Coordinates of C-alpha atoms and ligand atoms in Angstrom, one line a residue:
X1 CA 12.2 -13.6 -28.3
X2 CA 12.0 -17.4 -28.1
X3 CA 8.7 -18.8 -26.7
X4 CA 9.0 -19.4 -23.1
X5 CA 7.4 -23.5 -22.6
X6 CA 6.3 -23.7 -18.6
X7 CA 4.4 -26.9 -16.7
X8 CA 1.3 -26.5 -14.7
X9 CA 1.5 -29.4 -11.6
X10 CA -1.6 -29.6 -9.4
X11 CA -3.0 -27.9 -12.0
X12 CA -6.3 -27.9 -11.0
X13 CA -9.2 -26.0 -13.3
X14 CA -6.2 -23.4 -14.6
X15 CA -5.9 -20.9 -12.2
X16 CA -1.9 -20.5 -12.6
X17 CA -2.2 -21.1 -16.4
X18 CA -4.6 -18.0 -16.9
X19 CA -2.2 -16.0 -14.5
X20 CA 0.5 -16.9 -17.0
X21 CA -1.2 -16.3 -20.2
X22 CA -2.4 -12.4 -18.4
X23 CA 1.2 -11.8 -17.8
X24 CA 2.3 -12.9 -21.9
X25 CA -0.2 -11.0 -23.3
X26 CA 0.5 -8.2 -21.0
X27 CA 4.3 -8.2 -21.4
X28 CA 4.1 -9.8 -24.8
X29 CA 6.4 -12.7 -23.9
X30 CA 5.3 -15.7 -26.5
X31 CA 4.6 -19.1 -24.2
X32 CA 3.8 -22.3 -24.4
X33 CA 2.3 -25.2 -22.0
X34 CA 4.0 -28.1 -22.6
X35 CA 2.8 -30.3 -19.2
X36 CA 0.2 -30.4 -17.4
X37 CA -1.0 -32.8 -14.7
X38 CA -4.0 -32.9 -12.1
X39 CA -5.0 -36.0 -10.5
X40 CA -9.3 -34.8 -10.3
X41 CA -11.3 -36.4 -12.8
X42 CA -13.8 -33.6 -12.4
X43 CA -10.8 -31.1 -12.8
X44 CA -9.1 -32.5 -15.6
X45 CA -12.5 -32.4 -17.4
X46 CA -12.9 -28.8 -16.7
X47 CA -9.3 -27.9 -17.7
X48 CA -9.4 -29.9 -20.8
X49 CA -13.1 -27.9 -21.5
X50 CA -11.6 -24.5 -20.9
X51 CA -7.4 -25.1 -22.5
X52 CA -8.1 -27.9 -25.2
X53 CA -6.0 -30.1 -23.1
X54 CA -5.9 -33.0 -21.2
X55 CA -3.4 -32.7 -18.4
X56 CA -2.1 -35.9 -17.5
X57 CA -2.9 -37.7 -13.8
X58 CA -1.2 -38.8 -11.1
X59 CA 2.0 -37.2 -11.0
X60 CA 4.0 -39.6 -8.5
X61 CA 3.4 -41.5 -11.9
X62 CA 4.6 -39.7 -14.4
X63 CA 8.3 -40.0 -15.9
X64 CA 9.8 -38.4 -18.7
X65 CA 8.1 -34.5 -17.9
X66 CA 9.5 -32.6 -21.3
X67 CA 12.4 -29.4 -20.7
X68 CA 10.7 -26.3 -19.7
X69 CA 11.4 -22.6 -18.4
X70 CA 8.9 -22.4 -15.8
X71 CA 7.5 -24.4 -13.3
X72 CA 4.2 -23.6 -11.6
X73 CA 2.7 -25.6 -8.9
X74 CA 0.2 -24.9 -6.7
X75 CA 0.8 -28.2 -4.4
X76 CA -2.1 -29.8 -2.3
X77 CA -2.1 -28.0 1.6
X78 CA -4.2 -30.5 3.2
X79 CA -1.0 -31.6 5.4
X80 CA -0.3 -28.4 6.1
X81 CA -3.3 -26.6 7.0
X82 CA -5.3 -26.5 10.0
X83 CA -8.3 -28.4 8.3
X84 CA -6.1 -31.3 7.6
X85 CA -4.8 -33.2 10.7
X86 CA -1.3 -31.1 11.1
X87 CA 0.8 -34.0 10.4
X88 CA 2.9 -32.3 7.7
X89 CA 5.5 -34.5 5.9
X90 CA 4.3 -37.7 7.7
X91 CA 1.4 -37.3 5.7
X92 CA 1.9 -39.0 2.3
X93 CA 0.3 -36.4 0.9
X94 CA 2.8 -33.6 2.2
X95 CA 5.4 -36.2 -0.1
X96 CA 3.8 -34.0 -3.0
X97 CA 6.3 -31.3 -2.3
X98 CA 8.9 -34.0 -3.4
X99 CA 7.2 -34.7 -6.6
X100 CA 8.0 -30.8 -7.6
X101 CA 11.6 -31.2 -6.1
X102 CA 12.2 -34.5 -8.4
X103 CA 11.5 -32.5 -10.9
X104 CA 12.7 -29.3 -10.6
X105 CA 16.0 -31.8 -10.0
X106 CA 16.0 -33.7 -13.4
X107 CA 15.2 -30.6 -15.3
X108 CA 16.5 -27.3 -13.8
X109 CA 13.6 -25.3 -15.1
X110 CA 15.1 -21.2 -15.2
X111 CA 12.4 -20.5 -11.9
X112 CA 9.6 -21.8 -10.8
X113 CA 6.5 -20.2 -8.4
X114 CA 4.5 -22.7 -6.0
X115 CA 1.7 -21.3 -3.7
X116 CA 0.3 -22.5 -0.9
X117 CA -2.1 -22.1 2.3
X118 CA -0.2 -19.1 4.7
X119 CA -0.5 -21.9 7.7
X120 CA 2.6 -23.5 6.3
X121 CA 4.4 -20.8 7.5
X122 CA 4.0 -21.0 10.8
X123 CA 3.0 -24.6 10.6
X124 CA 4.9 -26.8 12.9
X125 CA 7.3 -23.8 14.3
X126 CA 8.5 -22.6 11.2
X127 CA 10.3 -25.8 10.1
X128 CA 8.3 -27.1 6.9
X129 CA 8.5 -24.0 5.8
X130 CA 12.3 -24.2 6.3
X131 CA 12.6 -27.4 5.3
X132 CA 11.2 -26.6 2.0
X133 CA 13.8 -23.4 1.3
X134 CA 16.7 -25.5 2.3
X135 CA 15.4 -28.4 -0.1
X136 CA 15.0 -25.8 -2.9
X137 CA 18.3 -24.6 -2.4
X138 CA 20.2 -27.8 -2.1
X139 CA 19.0 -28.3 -5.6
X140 CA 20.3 -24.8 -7.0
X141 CA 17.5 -22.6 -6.4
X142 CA 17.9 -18.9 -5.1
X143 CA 14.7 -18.8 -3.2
X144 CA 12.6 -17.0 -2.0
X145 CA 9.1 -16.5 0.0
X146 CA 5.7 -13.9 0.8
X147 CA 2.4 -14.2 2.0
X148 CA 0.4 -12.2 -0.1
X149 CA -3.6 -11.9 0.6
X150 CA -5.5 -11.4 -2.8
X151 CA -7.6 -8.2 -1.1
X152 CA -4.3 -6.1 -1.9
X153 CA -5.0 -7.1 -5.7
X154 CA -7.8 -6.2 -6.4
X155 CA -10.2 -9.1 -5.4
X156 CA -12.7 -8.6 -2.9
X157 CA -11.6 -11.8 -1.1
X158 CA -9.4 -11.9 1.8
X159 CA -7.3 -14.5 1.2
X160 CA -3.3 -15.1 2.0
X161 CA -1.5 -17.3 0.8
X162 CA 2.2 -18.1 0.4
X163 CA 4.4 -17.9 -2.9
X164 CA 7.5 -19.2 -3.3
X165 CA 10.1 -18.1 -5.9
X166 CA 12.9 -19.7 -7.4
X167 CA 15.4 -18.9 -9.7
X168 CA 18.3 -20.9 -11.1
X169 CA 20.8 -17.9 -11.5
X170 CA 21.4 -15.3 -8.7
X171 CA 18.1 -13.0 -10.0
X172 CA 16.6 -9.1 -9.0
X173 CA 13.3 -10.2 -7.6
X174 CA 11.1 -7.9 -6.2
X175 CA 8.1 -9.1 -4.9
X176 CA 4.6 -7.0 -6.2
X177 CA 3.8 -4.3 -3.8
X178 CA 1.2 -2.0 -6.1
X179 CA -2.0 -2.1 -3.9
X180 CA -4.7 -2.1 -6.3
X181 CA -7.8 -0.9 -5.7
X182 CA -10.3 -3.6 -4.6
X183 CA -13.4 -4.4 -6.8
X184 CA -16.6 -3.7 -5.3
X185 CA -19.2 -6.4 -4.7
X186 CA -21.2 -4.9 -7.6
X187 CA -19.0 -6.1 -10.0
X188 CA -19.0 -10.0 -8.7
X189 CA -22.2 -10.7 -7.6
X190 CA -25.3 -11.8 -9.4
X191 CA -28.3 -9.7 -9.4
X192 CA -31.0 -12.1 -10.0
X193 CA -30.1 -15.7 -8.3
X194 CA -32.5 -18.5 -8.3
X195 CA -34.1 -19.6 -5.5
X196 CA -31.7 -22.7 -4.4
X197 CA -29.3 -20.2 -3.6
X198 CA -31.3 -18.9 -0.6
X199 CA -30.7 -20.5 2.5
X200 CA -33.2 -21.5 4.9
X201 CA -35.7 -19.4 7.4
X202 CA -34.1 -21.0 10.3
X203 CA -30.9 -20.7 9.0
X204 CA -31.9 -16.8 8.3
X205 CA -33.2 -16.2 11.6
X206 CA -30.0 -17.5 13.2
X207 CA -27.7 -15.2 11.3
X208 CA -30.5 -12.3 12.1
X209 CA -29.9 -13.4 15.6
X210 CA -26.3 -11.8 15.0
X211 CA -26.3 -9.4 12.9
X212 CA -28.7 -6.6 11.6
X213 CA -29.5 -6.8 7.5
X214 CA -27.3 -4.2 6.2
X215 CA -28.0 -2.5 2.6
X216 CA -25.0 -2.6 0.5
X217 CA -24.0 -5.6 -0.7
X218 CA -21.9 -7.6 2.3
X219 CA -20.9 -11.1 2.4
X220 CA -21.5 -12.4 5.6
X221 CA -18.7 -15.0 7.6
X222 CA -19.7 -17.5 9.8
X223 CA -16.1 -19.0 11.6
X224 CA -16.0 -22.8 13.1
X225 CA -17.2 -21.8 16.4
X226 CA -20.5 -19.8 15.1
X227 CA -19.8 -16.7 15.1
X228 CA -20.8 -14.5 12.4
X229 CA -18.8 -11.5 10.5
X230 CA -19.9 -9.4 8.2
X231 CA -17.8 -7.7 5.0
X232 CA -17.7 -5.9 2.2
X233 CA -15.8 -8.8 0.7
X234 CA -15.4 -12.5 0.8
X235 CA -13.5 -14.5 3.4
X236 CA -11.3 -17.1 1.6
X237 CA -13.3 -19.3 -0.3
X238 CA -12.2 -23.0 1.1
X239 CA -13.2 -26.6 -1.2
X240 CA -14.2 -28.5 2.1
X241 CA -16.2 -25.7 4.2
X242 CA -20.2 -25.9 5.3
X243 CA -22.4 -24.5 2.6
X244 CA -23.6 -21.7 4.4
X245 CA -20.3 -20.1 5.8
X246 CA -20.3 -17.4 3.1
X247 CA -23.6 -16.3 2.5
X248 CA -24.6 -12.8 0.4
X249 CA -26.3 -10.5 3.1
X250 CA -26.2 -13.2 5.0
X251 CA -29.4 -14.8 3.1
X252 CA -28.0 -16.8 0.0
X253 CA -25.0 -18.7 -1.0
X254 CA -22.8 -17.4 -3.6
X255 CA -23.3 -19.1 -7.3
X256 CA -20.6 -21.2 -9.0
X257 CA -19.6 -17.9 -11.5
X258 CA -19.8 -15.3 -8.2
X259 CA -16.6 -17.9 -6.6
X260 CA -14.9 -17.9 -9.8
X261 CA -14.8 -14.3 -9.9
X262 CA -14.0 -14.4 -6.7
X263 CA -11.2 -15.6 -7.9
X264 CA -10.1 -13.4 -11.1
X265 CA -11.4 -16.3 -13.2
X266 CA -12.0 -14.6 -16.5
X267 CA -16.4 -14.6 -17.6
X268 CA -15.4 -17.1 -20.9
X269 CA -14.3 -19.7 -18.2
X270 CA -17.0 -22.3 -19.0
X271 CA -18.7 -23.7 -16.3
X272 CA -19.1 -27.6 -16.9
X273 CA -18.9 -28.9 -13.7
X274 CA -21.9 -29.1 -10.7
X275 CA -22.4 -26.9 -8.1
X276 CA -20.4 -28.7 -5.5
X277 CA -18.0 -29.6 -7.8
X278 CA -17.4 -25.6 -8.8
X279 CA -17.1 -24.8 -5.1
X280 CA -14.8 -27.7 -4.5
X281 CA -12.5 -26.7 -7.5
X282 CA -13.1 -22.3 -7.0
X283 CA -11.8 -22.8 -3.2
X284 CA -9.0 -24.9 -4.4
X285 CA -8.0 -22.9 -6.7
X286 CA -5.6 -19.4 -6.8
X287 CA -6.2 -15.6 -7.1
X288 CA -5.2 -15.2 -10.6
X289 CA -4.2 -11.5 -10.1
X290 CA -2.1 -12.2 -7.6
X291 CA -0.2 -15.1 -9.4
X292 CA -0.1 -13.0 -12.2
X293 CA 1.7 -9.8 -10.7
X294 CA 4.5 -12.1 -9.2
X295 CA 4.7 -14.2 -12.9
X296 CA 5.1 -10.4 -14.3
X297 CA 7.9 -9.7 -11.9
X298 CA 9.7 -13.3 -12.5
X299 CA 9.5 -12.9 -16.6
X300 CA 11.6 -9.6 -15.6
X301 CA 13.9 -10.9 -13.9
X302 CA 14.7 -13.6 -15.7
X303 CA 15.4 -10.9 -18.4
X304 CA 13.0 -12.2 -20.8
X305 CA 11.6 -8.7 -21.1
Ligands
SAM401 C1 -4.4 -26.6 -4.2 S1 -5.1 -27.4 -5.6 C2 -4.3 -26.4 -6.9 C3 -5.3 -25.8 -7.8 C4 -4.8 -25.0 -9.0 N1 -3.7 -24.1 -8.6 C5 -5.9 -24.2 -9.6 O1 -5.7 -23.0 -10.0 O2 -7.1 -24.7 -9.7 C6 -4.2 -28.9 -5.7 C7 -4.5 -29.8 -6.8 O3 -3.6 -30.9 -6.8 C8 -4.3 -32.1 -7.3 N2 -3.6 -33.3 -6.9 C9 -3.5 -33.9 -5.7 N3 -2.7 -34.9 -5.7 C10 -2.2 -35.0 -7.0 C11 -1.4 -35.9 -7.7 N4 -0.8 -36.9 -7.0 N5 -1.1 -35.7 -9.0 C12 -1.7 -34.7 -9.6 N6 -2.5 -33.8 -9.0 C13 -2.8 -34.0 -7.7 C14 -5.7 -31.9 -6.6 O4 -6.7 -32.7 -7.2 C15 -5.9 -30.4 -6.6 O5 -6.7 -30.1 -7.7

């Protein structure tokens, strides 16, 4: 079987990368990483920490990406979401989308798989979203799209987000359905956490004000308007939110290897970057389970199982 070379855009701290080494390992399909940007100093430290790599900056900048199979892009949502400021493609930053459609242009990569926040569905009536497909397949690509939310993987961390798959040959694509069992809290979170992590009496005695203390481990979900949930699992872990919107029985904040897990990161992930820094990069980043179970299904049908 030849070895199957893919490109990791937006690449962040890896999260799409470790989904695609799971699924070779798994399916034994040899691969090879032969391009990697992110534009994060802080990232690209982290990345080049954990893969021996540098991935290379700004990708508006970048000509002459090498031939590849795969293309995996988890592209920036901050036009599209409802934390940015809704303006979508006006934003410059919503041009990123371009930057993967230049290239899937000039190189005609077998199939690609980009994720993104699940507002960009619905964001501006269903038209980005539209506009997107019909710019995929203007270039060649049968396309298609899901929300999938990484509880149904076996995460304990509500969080949906879309995928999009391409391929460059009319393909049998189904997307993952297997609903795995979630893990429990048990396995993700710390037992003994310093004392930074704790939050404030004040703070405590306003979530009290809400909710009672429960037992078993919860994680505990304060929304924009104040009001407070409380779950056996995480709410989406987000790079820009307020410190305290996920707190662990609603009395400490969860550490940098508790979001990572969070997350499906693997424990030999090493953790070089600060606290706020982690968060940033951890909320950013993708459920590697999920990305994985769809990179599983694409390796089959491009028949190189
Ligand atoms: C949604 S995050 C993707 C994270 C990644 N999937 C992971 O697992 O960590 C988008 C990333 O795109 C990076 N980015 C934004 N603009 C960029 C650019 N012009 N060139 C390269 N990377 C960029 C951001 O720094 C951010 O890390």
């Amino acid at each position: 079987m030849d070895t199957i070379h893919f490109i990791d855009l937006f690449a962040g701290i890896g999260g799409f990368r470790y989904a695609i080494q799971n699924a070779s390992n798994k399916l034994e399909v040899p691969i090879k990483c032969v391009f990697s940007s992110e534009i994060d100093k802080e990232c690209q430290r982290a990345y080049q920490e954990n893969f021996g790599e540098l991935p290379k900056g700004d990708i508006t900048q970048i000509v002459g990406i090498p031939d590849h199979d795969i293309l995996l892009a988890g592209f920036p949502c901050q036009p599209f979401s409802i934390i940015g400021n809704r303006k979508g493609f006006e934003d410059t930053r919503g041009t990123l989308f371009f930057e993967i459609a230049r290239i899937l242009a000039a190189k005609k990569p077998t199939a690609f798989v980009l994720e993104n926040v699940k507002l960009l569905v619905g964001h501006n009536k269903g038209k980005t979203i539209k506009r997107i497909i019909e710019t995929l397949e203007d270039l060649g690509y049968h396309t298609t799209y899901k929300v999938l939310n990484a509880l149904d993987f076996g995460l304990p961390q509500k969080r949906e987000r879309v995928f999009i798959v391409g391929f460059r040959k009319p393909s049998i694509f189904n997307w993952p359905q297997k609903k795995v069992q979630m893990k429990s809290l048990n396995d993700i979170l710390e037992m003994e956490v310093p004392k930074q992590y704790y939050v404030s009496a004040p703070i405590r005695k306003k979530r009290l004000s809400q909710k009672l203390p429960t037992k078993e481990l919860t994680i505990w979900h304060e929304n924009k308007s104040g009001h407070i949930s409380v779950y056996p699992f995480s709410c989406a872990l987000r790079a820009g939110a307020s410190y305290n919107y996920l707190l662990v029985n609603g009395k400490r904040r969860l550490t940098s290897r508790e979001m990572l897990r969070l997350q499906g990161f693997p424990e030999s992930f090493k953790l070089i970057s600060s606290y706020t820094q982690t968060r940033k990069q951890a909320g950013n980043s993708l459920a590697v389970p999920v990305a994985q179970a769809i990179i599983e299904r694409v390796f089959q049908a491009c028949g190189w199982i």
